[in-house]
mmCIF file of C-alpha atoms and ligand atoms in Angstrom:
data_model
loop_
_atom_site.group_PDB
_atom_site.id
_atom_site.type_symbol
_atom_site.label_atom_id
_atom_site.label_comp_id
_atom_site.label_asym_id
_atom_site.label_seq_id
_atom_site.Cartn_x
_atom_site.Cartn_y
_atom_site.Cartn_z
ATOM 1 C CA UNK A 1 87.583 -10.731 23.936
ATOM 2 C CA UNK A 2 83.972 -11.637 24.368
ATOM 3 C CA UNK A 3 83.168 -7.483 25.378
ATOM 4 C CA UNK A 4 84.929 -6.305 22.369
ATOM 5 C CA UNK A 5 83.006 -8.600 19.983
ATOM 6 C CA UNK A 6 79.502 -7.900 21.917
ATOM 7 C CA UNK A 7 80.224 -4.437 22.212
ATOM 8 C CA UNK A 8 81.278 -4.213 18.469
ATOM 9 C CA UNK A 9 78.500 -7.393 16.932
ATOM 10 C CA UNK A 10 75.891 -4.421 19.042
ATOM 11 C CA UNK A 11 77.314 -1.553 17.321
ATOM 12 C CA UNK A 12 77.234 -2.856 13.913
ATOM 13 C CA UNK A 13 73.776 -3.999 14.304
ATOM 14 C CA UNK A 14 72.101 -0.773 14.997
ATOM 15 C CA UNK A 15 73.726 1.219 12.613
ATOM 16 C CA UNK A 16 72.973 -1.214 9.916
ATOM 17 C CA UNK A 17 69.111 0.158 11.529
ATOM 18 C CA UNK A 18 69.865 4.020 11.140
ATOM 19 C CA UNK A 19 67.688 5.506 8.689
ATOM 20 C CA UNK A 20 68.323 9.503 9.300
ATOM 21 C CA UNK A 21 70.924 11.082 9.410
ATOM 22 C CA UNK A 22 69.850 12.565 12.658
ATOM 23 C CA UNK A 23 70.235 8.584 13.792
ATOM 24 C CA UNK A 24 73.662 7.897 12.382
ATOM 25 C CA UNK A 25 75.099 11.056 14.171
ATOM 26 C CA UNK A 26 73.815 10.326 17.416
ATOM 27 C CA UNK A 27 75.489 6.922 16.883
ATOM 28 C CA UNK A 28 78.872 7.939 16.048
ATOM 29 C CA UNK A 29 79.078 9.643 19.155
ATOM 30 C CA UNK A 30 77.706 6.571 21.027
ATOM 31 C CA UNK A 31 80.260 4.172 19.626
ATOM 32 C CA UNK A 32 82.620 6.070 17.596
ATOM 33 C CA UNK A 33 83.256 8.911 20.289
ATOM 34 C CA UNK A 34 85.496 9.164 23.188
ATOM 35 C CA UNK A 35 82.394 7.914 25.807
ATOM 36 C CA UNK A 36 81.843 5.092 23.661
ATOM 37 C CA UNK A 37 81.857 1.656 24.641
ATOM 38 C CA UNK A 38 85.278 0.537 22.398
ATOM 39 C CA UNK A 39 87.027 3.802 24.274
ATOM 40 C CA UNK A 40 85.765 2.198 27.485
ATOM 41 C CA UNK A 41 87.203 -0.706 26.650
ATOM 42 C CA UNK A 42 90.178 0.755 25.483
ATOM 43 C CA UNK A 43 90.649 2.152 28.713
ATOM 44 C CA UNK A 44 90.681 -0.968 30.791
ATOM 45 C CA UNK A 45 93.346 -2.784 28.655
ATOM 46 C CA UNK A 46 96.156 -1.758 31.241
ATOM 47 C CA UNK A 47 94.124 -3.966 33.982
ATOM 48 C CA UNK A 48 95.472 -6.686 31.903
ATOM 49 C CA UNK A 49 97.908 -8.924 33.207
ATOM 50 C CA UNK A 50 100.616 -9.704 30.204
ATOM 51 C CA UNK A 51 102.258 -7.667 27.009
ATOM 52 C CA UNK A 52 100.408 -10.271 24.530
ATOM 53 C CA UNK A 53 97.211 -10.520 26.094
ATOM 54 C CA UNK A 54 97.597 -6.627 25.960
ATOM 55 C CA UNK A 55 98.183 -6.185 22.390
ATOM 56 C CA UNK A 56 96.114 -9.007 21.253
ATOM 57 C CA UNK A 57 93.051 -7.170 22.892
ATOM 58 C CA UNK A 58 94.499 -4.194 21.514
ATOM 59 C CA UNK A 59 94.598 -4.870 18.036
ATOM 60 C CA UNK A 60 90.988 -6.398 18.683
ATOM 61 C CA UNK A 61 89.769 -3.212 19.730
ATOM 62 C CA UNK A 62 91.349 -1.500 16.658
ATOM 63 C CA UNK A 63 89.764 -3.627 14.662
ATOM 64 C CA UNK A 64 86.421 -3.546 16.101
ATOM 65 C CA UNK A 65 86.849 0.426 16.006
ATOM 66 C CA UNK A 66 87.895 0.423 12.230
ATOM 67 C CA UNK A 67 84.189 -1.098 11.314
ATOM 68 C CA UNK A 68 82.471 0.572 13.082
ATOM 69 C CA UNK A 69 84.087 3.239 11.288
ATOM 70 C CA UNK A 70 83.519 2.084 8.091
ATOM 71 C CA UNK A 71 80.149 1.090 9.405
ATOM 72 C CA UNK A 72 79.138 4.912 10.136
ATOM 73 C CA UNK A 73 80.446 5.872 7.441
ATOM 74 C CA UNK A 74 78.715 3.733 4.308
ATOM 75 C CA UNK A 75 75.252 4.292 7.089
ATOM 76 C CA UNK A 76 75.458 8.138 6.384
ATOM 77 C CA UNK A 77 76.334 7.816 2.883
ATOM 78 C CA UNK A 78 73.386 5.998 2.305
ATOM 79 C CA UNK A 79 71.169 7.433 4.789
ATOM 80 C CA UNK A 80 71.971 10.943 2.770
ATOM 81 C CA UNK A 81 71.406 9.276 -0.742
ATOM 82 C CA UNK A 82 67.363 8.430 0.142
ATOM 83 C CA UNK A 83 66.900 11.807 1.980
ATOM 84 C CA UNK A 84 67.508 13.151 -1.612
ATOM 85 C CA UNK A 85 65.446 10.381 -3.448
ATOM 86 C CA UNK A 86 62.548 11.408 -0.958
ATOM 87 C CA UNK A 87 63.394 15.454 -1.527
ATOM 88 C CA UNK A 88 63.320 14.877 -5.329
ATOM 89 C CA UNK A 89 60.044 12.522 -5.212
ATOM 90 C CA UNK A 90 58.680 15.919 -2.414
ATOM 91 C CA UNK A 91 59.431 18.117 -5.457
ATOM 92 C CA UNK A 92 58.462 16.392 -8.167
ATOM 93 C CA UNK A 93 56.689 18.113 -10.470
ATOM 94 C CA UNK A 94 53.834 15.884 -12.890
ATOM 95 C CA UNK A 95 53.495 18.489 -15.949
ATOM 96 C CA UNK A 96 51.049 15.524 -17.513
ATOM 97 C CA UNK A 97 49.219 15.614 -14.161
ATOM 98 C CA UNK A 98 46.907 18.576 -15.860
ATOM 99 C CA UNK A 99 44.005 16.710 -16.423
ATOM 100 C CA UNK A 100 41.374 19.571 -18.222
ATOM 101 C CA UNK A 101 41.070 21.847 -21.197
ATOM 102 C CA UNK A 102 43.704 24.938 -19.423
ATOM 103 C CA UNK A 103 41.531 27.933 -19.447
ATOM 104 C CA UNK A 104 43.063 30.434 -22.434
ATOM 105 C CA UNK A 105 43.294 34.079 -21.750
ATOM 106 C CA UNK A 106 41.577 36.852 -24.276
ATOM 107 C CA UNK A 107 42.342 40.172 -24.895
ATOM 108 C CA UNK A 108 40.797 42.779 -23.240
ATOM 109 C CA UNK A 109 37.523 44.472 -25.236
ATOM 110 C CA UNK A 110 39.171 47.812 -26.029
ATOM 111 C CA UNK A 111 41.896 46.178 -27.427
ATOM 112 C CA UNK A 112 39.811 43.857 -28.978
ATOM 113 C CA UNK A 113 37.958 46.774 -30.668
ATOM 114 C CA UNK A 114 41.158 48.950 -31.613
ATOM 115 C CA UNK A 115 43.011 46.271 -33.260
ATOM 116 C CA UNK A 116 39.454 45.479 -35.430
ATOM 117 C CA UNK A 117 39.249 48.955 -36.346
ATOM 118 C CA UNK A 118 43.095 48.967 -37.462
ATOM 119 C CA UNK A 119 42.142 46.731 -39.370
ATOM 120 C CA UNK A 120 38.829 48.134 -40.826
ATOM 121 C CA UNK A 121 40.861 51.435 -41.672
ATOM 122 C CA UNK A 122 44.017 49.586 -42.832
ATOM 123 C CA UNK A 123 41.999 47.871 -45.257
ATOM 124 C CA UNK A 124 40.460 51.159 -46.943
ATOM 125 C CA UNK A 125 43.849 52.091 -47.193
ATOM 126 C CA UNK A 126 45.337 54.096 -44.168
ATOM 127 C CA UNK A 127 48.298 53.876 -42.318
ATOM 128 C CA UNK A 128 48.461 53.911 -38.435
ATOM 129 C CA UNK A 129 50.525 56.823 -36.695
ATOM 130 C CA UNK A 130 51.700 57.448 -32.993
ATOM 131 C CA UNK A 131 51.844 59.910 -30.690
ATOM 132 C CA UNK A 132 52.939 60.492 -26.740
ATOM 133 C CA UNK A 133 50.711 60.766 -24.295
ATOM 134 C CA UNK A 134 52.213 63.699 -22.697
ATOM 135 C CA UNK A 135 51.875 66.402 -24.724
ATOM 136 C CA UNK A 136 52.930 70.331 -25.179
ATOM 137 C CA UNK A 137 49.993 72.505 -24.648
ATOM 138 C CA UNK A 138 50.453 73.766 -28.432
ATOM 139 C CA UNK A 139 50.053 70.177 -30.069
ATOM 140 C CA UNK A 140 47.805 69.518 -27.751
ATOM 141 C CA UNK A 141 44.932 72.855 -28.201
ATOM 142 C CA UNK A 142 47.430 75.387 -29.492
ATOM 143 C CA UNK A 143 48.436 74.587 -33.238
ATOM 144 C CA UNK A 144 44.539 73.389 -33.279
ATOM 145 C CA UNK A 145 43.403 76.160 -33.206
ATOM 146 C CA UNK A 146 42.407 77.234 -29.607
ATOM 147 C CA UNK A 147 44.882 79.603 -28.854
ATOM 148 C CA UNK A 148 45.302 79.792 -24.979
ATOM 149 C CA UNK A 149 42.193 81.110 -23.121
ATOM 150 C CA UNK A 150 39.873 79.645 -26.387
ATOM 151 C CA UNK A 151 36.883 78.920 -24.295
ATOM 152 C CA UNK A 152 37.106 75.279 -26.540
ATOM 153 C CA UNK A 153 39.663 74.542 -23.858
ATOM 154 C CA UNK A 154 37.456 74.344 -20.808
ATOM 155 C CA UNK A 155 35.213 71.807 -22.596
ATOM 156 C CA UNK A 156 39.011 69.269 -22.745
ATOM 157 C CA UNK A 157 38.972 69.242 -18.357
ATOM 158 C CA UNK A 158 43.134 68.720 -18.775
ATOM 159 C CA UNK A 159 45.141 67.164 -16.418
ATOM 160 C CA UNK A 160 48.738 69.354 -16.369
ATOM 161 C CA UNK A 161 52.047 67.413 -15.877
ATOM 162 C CA UNK A 162 54.758 69.118 -13.543
ATOM 163 C CA UNK A 163 57.145 68.795 -15.896
ATOM 164 C CA UNK A 164 58.605 72.402 -17.236
ATOM 165 C CA UNK A 165 60.651 72.068 -20.529
ATOM 166 C CA UNK A 166 63.755 73.810 -21.629
ATOM 167 C CA UNK A 167 62.805 77.175 -22.634
ATOM 168 C CA UNK A 168 59.201 76.731 -21.109
ATOM 169 C CA UNK A 169 56.753 77.776 -19.122
ATOM 170 C CA UNK A 170 55.403 75.704 -15.994
ATOM 171 C CA UNK A 171 51.838 75.033 -17.120
ATOM 172 C CA UNK A 172 52.232 73.928 -20.669
ATOM 173 C CA UNK A 173 52.726 70.222 -20.567
ATOM 174 C CA UNK A 174 49.761 68.391 -20.284
ATOM 175 C CA UNK A 175 48.365 64.389 -20.549
ATOM 176 C CA UNK A 176 46.872 64.839 -24.226
ATOM 177 C CA UNK A 177 42.807 64.961 -24.047
ATOM 178 C CA UNK A 178 41.967 63.934 -27.285
ATOM 179 C CA UNK A 179 44.199 61.701 -30.511
ATOM 180 C CA UNK A 180 43.854 64.793 -31.872
ATOM 181 C CA UNK A 181 47.583 66.658 -31.292
ATOM 182 C CA UNK A 182 48.513 63.299 -33.844
ATOM 183 C CA UNK A 183 46.860 65.493 -37.040
ATOM 184 C CA UNK A 184 49.816 67.813 -36.057
ATOM 185 C CA UNK A 185 52.780 66.019 -35.345
ATOM 186 C CA UNK A 186 51.793 63.680 -38.684
ATOM 187 C CA UNK A 187 51.738 66.858 -40.832
ATOM 188 C CA UNK A 188 55.058 68.459 -39.737
ATOM 189 C CA UNK A 189 56.989 65.157 -40.814
ATOM 190 C CA UNK A 190 54.905 63.699 -43.778
ATOM 191 C CA UNK A 191 54.283 64.994 -46.768
ATOM 192 C CA UNK A 192 50.937 65.102 -48.328
ATOM 193 C CA UNK A 193 48.835 62.402 -48.899
ATOM 194 C CA UNK A 194 48.259 61.704 -45.801
ATOM 195 C CA UNK A 195 45.904 59.277 -44.887
ATOM 196 C CA UNK A 196 46.631 58.147 -41.085
ATOM 197 C CA UNK A 197 44.543 56.709 -39.075
ATOM 198 C CA UNK A 198 45.500 57.026 -35.089
ATOM 199 C CA UNK A 199 44.638 55.441 -31.634
ATOM 200 C CA UNK A 200 45.699 55.543 -28.410
ATOM 201 C CA UNK A 201 44.755 56.305 -24.758
ATOM 202 C CA UNK A 202 43.778 59.930 -23.967
ATOM 203 C CA UNK A 203 43.063 61.288 -20.405
ATOM 204 C CA UNK A 204 40.563 63.602 -18.814
ATOM 205 C CA UNK A 205 39.712 64.737 -15.566
ATOM 206 C CA UNK A 206 36.391 63.354 -15.963
ATOM 207 C CA UNK A 207 34.897 61.612 -12.842
ATOM 208 C CA UNK A 208 33.536 58.090 -13.672
ATOM 209 C CA UNK A 209 30.404 57.212 -14.715
ATOM 210 C CA UNK A 210 28.571 55.451 -16.863
ATOM 211 C CA UNK A 211 29.852 57.028 -20.027
ATOM 212 C CA UNK A 212 33.068 58.627 -18.888
ATOM 213 C CA UNK A 213 36.381 57.310 -17.650
ATOM 214 C CA UNK A 214 38.645 59.654 -16.823
ATOM 215 C CA UNK A 215 40.982 57.662 -19.070
ATOM 216 C CA UNK A 216 39.852 56.241 -22.586
ATOM 217 C CA UNK A 217 40.614 55.478 -25.690
ATOM 218 C CA UNK A 218 39.888 57.543 -28.754
ATOM 219 C CA UNK A 219 41.023 56.702 -32.465
ATOM 220 C CA UNK A 220 41.537 59.312 -35.072
ATOM 221 C CA UNK A 221 41.844 59.684 -38.492
ATOM 222 C CA UNK A 222 43.072 62.286 -40.848
ATOM 223 C CA UNK A 223 43.476 62.615 -44.808
ATOM 224 C CA UNK A 224 45.070 65.674 -46.340
ATOM 225 C CA UNK A 225 45.398 65.649 -50.558
ATOM 226 C CA UNK A 226 44.208 67.346 -53.171
ATOM 227 C CA UNK A 227 40.362 68.407 -53.950
ATOM 228 C CA UNK A 228 39.005 66.783 -50.404
ATOM 229 C CA UNK A 229 35.882 67.135 -49.636
ATOM 230 C CA UNK A 230 33.077 66.843 -47.905
ATOM 231 C CA UNK A 231 31.559 64.350 -49.679
ATOM 232 C CA UNK A 232 35.027 61.822 -49.164
ATOM 233 C CA UNK A 233 34.625 62.484 -45.865
ATOM 234 C CA UNK A 234 30.980 61.641 -45.484
ATOM 235 C CA UNK A 235 31.898 58.420 -47.558
ATOM 236 C CA UNK A 236 35.233 57.550 -45.617
ATOM 237 C CA UNK A 237 32.569 57.169 -42.499
ATOM 238 C CA UNK A 238 29.678 55.070 -44.288
ATOM 239 C CA UNK A 239 32.483 53.057 -45.735
ATOM 240 C CA UNK A 240 33.992 52.359 -42.416
ATOM 241 C CA UNK A 241 30.611 51.751 -40.578
ATOM 242 C CA UNK A 242 29.483 49.158 -43.202
ATOM 243 C CA UNK A 243 32.714 47.502 -42.780
ATOM 244 C CA UNK A 244 32.681 47.316 -38.712
ATOM 245 C CA UNK A 245 29.256 46.794 -38.171
ATOM 246 C CA UNK A 246 27.687 45.268 -40.848
ATOM 247 C CA UNK A 247 25.925 46.178 -44.359
ATOM 248 C CA UNK A 248 22.935 46.829 -42.506
ATOM 249 C CA UNK A 249 24.335 49.807 -40.625
ATOM 250 C CA UNK A 250 23.905 53.633 -41.589
ATOM 251 C CA UNK A 251 25.939 56.824 -40.692
ATOM 252 C CA UNK A 252 24.939 60.918 -41.197
ATOM 253 C CA UNK A 253 26.420 63.918 -39.973
ATOM 254 C CA UNK A 254 24.529 66.138 -37.958
ATOM 255 C CA UNK A 255 25.951 69.950 -38.241
ATOM 256 C CA UNK A 256 28.050 70.338 -34.818
ATOM 257 C CA UNK A 257 31.647 72.390 -33.794
ATOM 258 C CA UNK A 258 35.075 71.919 -33.374
ATOM 259 C CA UNK A 259 37.418 75.007 -33.051
ATOM 260 C CA UNK A 260 40.101 72.473 -35.208
ATOM 261 C CA UNK A 261 37.813 71.860 -38.541
ATOM 262 C CA UNK A 262 35.489 73.833 -40.317
ATOM 263 C CA UNK A 263 32.954 73.075 -41.105
ATOM 264 C CA UNK A 264 32.232 70.672 -38.301
ATOM 265 C CA UNK A 265 29.556 67.816 -37.568
ATOM 266 C CA UNK A 266 28.787 65.005 -35.101
ATOM 267 C CA UNK A 267 28.711 61.549 -37.002
ATOM 268 C CA UNK A 268 26.101 58.928 -35.884
ATOM 269 C CA UNK A 269 25.777 55.559 -36.981
ATOM 270 C CA UNK A 270 22.148 53.442 -37.507
ATOM 271 C CA UNK A 271 21.492 50.259 -36.037
ATOM 272 C CA UNK A 272 19.586 47.895 -38.132
ATOM 273 C CA UNK A 273 16.496 47.989 -35.604
ATOM 274 C CA UNK A 274 16.415 52.130 -36.983
ATOM 275 C CA UNK A 275 18.165 53.659 -33.842
ATOM 276 C CA UNK A 276 20.895 56.268 -33.911
ATOM 277 C CA UNK A 277 23.569 56.122 -32.169
ATOM 278 C CA UNK A 278 26.209 59.161 -31.641
ATOM 279 C CA UNK A 279 30.317 57.960 -32.563
ATOM 280 C CA UNK A 280 32.257 60.702 -32.413
ATOM 281 C CA UNK A 281 33.014 64.240 -33.782
ATOM 282 C CA UNK A 282 34.486 65.315 -37.705
ATOM 283 C CA UNK A 283 34.785 67.730 -40.102
ATOM 284 C CA UNK A 284 37.353 69.527 -42.533
ATOM 285 C CA UNK A 285 40.677 70.296 -41.179
ATOM 286 C CA UNK A 286 40.323 74.108 -40.334
ATOM 287 C CA UNK A 287 42.437 76.139 -42.952
ATOM 288 C CA UNK A 288 44.560 77.174 -39.428
ATOM 289 C CA UNK A 289 45.244 74.171 -38.732
ATOM 290 C CA UNK A 290 46.684 72.776 -41.801
ATOM 291 C CA UNK A 291 49.178 76.076 -41.462
ATOM 292 C CA UNK A 292 50.590 75.239 -38.082
ATOM 293 C CA UNK A 293 51.124 71.693 -39.414
ATOM 294 C CA UNK A 294 53.350 73.073 -41.856
ATOM 295 C CA UNK A 295 51.206 73.121 -45.099
ATOM 296 C CA UNK A 296 49.680 75.404 -47.406
ATOM 297 C CA UNK A 297 45.978 75.843 -47.122
ATOM 298 C CA UNK A 298 45.522 77.076 -50.964
ATOM 299 C CA UNK A 299 47.133 74.015 -52.042
ATOM 300 C CA UNK A 300 45.460 71.035 -49.461
ATOM 301 C CA UNK A 301 42.954 70.667 -48.041
ATOM 302 C CA UNK A 302 41.844 67.558 -45.877
ATOM 303 C CA UNK A 303 39.290 65.751 -43.055
ATOM 304 C CA UNK A 304 39.450 64.694 -39.757
ATOM 305 C CA UNK A 305 37.496 62.743 -37.589
ATOM 306 C CA UNK A 306 37.625 61.233 -34.259
ATOM 307 C CA UNK A 307 35.591 58.851 -32.160
ATOM 308 C CA UNK A 308 35.978 57.072 -28.643
ATOM 309 C CA UNK A 309 36.918 53.214 -28.559
ATOM 310 C CA UNK A 310 35.708 52.693 -25.498
ATOM 311 C CA UNK A 311 32.305 53.883 -25.879
ATOM 312 C CA UNK A 312 32.424 51.896 -29.258
ATOM 313 C CA UNK A 313 33.264 48.598 -27.713
ATOM 314 C CA UNK A 314 29.897 49.567 -24.621
ATOM 315 C CA UNK A 315 27.615 49.816 -27.997
ATOM 316 C CA UNK A 316 28.270 46.635 -29.970
ATOM 317 C CA UNK A 317 28.517 44.156 -26.933
ATOM 318 C CA UNK A 318 25.666 46.133 -25.347
ATOM 319 C CA UNK A 319 27.259 46.433 -22.193
ATOM 320 C CA UNK A 320 25.255 48.901 -19.966
ATOM 321 C CA UNK A 321 28.652 50.736 -17.939
ATOM 322 C CA UNK A 322 31.555 51.782 -19.183
ATOM 323 C CA UNK A 323 33.634 51.116 -15.950
ATOM 324 C CA UNK A 324 32.466 47.312 -16.204
ATOM 325 C CA UNK A 325 35.154 47.378 -19.167
ATOM 326 C CA UNK A 326 38.083 48.486 -16.181
ATOM 327 C CA UNK A 327 36.683 46.284 -13.480
ATOM 328 C CA UNK A 328 38.653 43.399 -12.312
ATOM 329 C CA UNK A 329 35.946 40.820 -12.070
ATOM 330 C CA UNK A 330 36.978 37.645 -14.599
ATOM 331 C CA UNK A 331 33.102 36.867 -14.949
ATOM 332 C CA UNK A 332 33.281 40.230 -16.879
ATOM 333 C CA UNK A 333 35.716 39.129 -18.785
ATOM 334 C CA UNK A 334 34.932 35.820 -19.457
ATOM 335 C CA UNK A 335 31.769 36.733 -21.452
ATOM 336 C CA UNK A 336 33.598 38.350 -24.234
HETATM 337 C C1 FA5 B 401 36.930 65.411 -29.337
HETATM 338 O O1 FA5 B 401 37.936 64.769 -28.357
HETATM 339 C C2 FA5 B 401 38.014 65.923 -30.584
HETATM 340 N N1 FA5 B 401 39.248 65.808 -31.148
HETATM 341 C C3 FA5 B 401 36.658 64.139 -31.768
HETATM 342 C C4 FA5 B 401 37.422 65.520 -33.114
HETATM 343 C C5 FA5 B 401 38.361 64.542 -34.024
HETATM 344 C C6 FA5 B 401 36.641 66.103 -33.910
HETATM 345 C C7 FA5 B 401 38.885 65.235 -34.693
HETATM 346 C C8 FA5 B 401 36.763 66.701 -35.170
HETATM 347 C C9 FA5 B 401 37.942 65.742 -35.890
HETATM 348 P P1 FA5 B 401 35.025 64.789 -27.821
HETATM 349 O O2 FA5 B 401 35.445 65.668 -26.713
HETATM 350 O O3 FA5 B 401 33.737 64.977 -28.370
HETATM 351 O O4 FA5 B 401 35.367 65.231 -29.613
HETATM 352 O O5 FA5 B 401 35.094 62.938 -27.828
HETATM 353 C C10 FA5 B 401 35.219 61.718 -29.044
HETATM 354 C C11 FA5 B 401 34.611 60.917 -28.049
HETATM 355 O O6 FA5 B 401 35.350 60.524 -27.030
HETATM 356 C C12 FA5 B 401 33.487 60.964 -27.840
HETATM 357 O O7 FA5 B 401 32.476 61.248 -28.566
HETATM 358 C C13 FA5 B 401 33.521 60.046 -27.122
HETATM 359 O O8 FA5 B 401 32.945 58.761 -28.062
HETATM 360 C C14 FA5 B 401 34.492 60.115 -26.033
HETATM 361 N N2 FA5 B 401 34.652 60.450 -24.994
HETATM 362 C C15 FA5 B 401 34.724 61.626 -24.767
HETATM 363 N N3 FA5 B 401 35.153 61.417 -23.424
HETATM 364 C C16 FA5 B 401 34.841 60.330 -22.480
HETATM 365 C C17 FA5 B 401 34.986 59.747 -21.456
HETATM 366 N N4 FA5 B 401 35.317 60.869 -20.535
HETATM 367 N N5 FA5 B 401 35.088 58.351 -21.529
HETATM 368 C C18 FA5 B 401 34.690 57.809 -22.545
HETATM 369 N N6 FA5 B 401 35.034 58.271 -23.733
HETATM 370 C C19 FA5 B 401 34.576 59.506 -23.538
#
């Protein structure tokens, strides 16, 4: 009987000290398994002399085994709860722990310029129009008075898309080289008077350098109404220049050539220090373009302009190289 009591007490003492699920598992084998001490004592029951002795000792062993089993169950549950508590503590995320001011991002320089341009032109009474970046040859060139083989096509180093439209010819799907096709799409879907701007992404096979990117952004302007003249164009460009850059800035038009405007001009803006910078092209919408847009040139007249948003952004912020705007260097982006 003292062997049974000693084995039980030793087992219960050890079990009470177990601290991990692994230890409890090991003790389960050691104390409650077939090769355990109590199991060994049970096998020795046969060596006792009387039935009564066997009964008493057998009952004591069973009682001891039940006590050990219960202690193991209890310990197993306790260490499992501890382990869970530990894991929760380890994985705790203290959201109040952050000290200091979180760094806030901001819109890209081009996006900032794009959104300000929209604001200024909407303030002048324009609406924002859109067109697809993948265009048909017809919208990008033909309808803009640049038929097949027109020499001006050569100025746009065009990227072609493999797609062949149903019933169409290969090589007639392009990445738009300018935002001017939005002029055509607008005229075809809207009745004049038309006062729209169309900012967007355009593509050319230009090698990147300080002033060129193969993917860049333009903003187009189109006005179609009755009795629109070159004076309206010049006045609009000047109103825009002062609204966007400031009161001390001026604008001028210089004769130029675009197939889709006649007459055509380049427009420059003058900084308060007196220096001039070229911004974009403009002119009176060519009668052929009005016709392609489904409008009668005898009844309607209009002007259009287009300029580079990226170039304007680098001018405004004094950035030396357009490529810097598209690097992933945060030290650059964080300056603006
Ligand atoms: C045009 O694209 C005409 N569609 C503009 C126009 C519209 C004229 C309506 C008349 C009426 P141009 O190819 O010059 O014109 O491009 C206009 C502007 O886009 C340029 O002044 C320049 O600011 C910008 N630009 C042209 N190529 C690039 C380039 N590779 N990277 C960045 N900006 C460019």
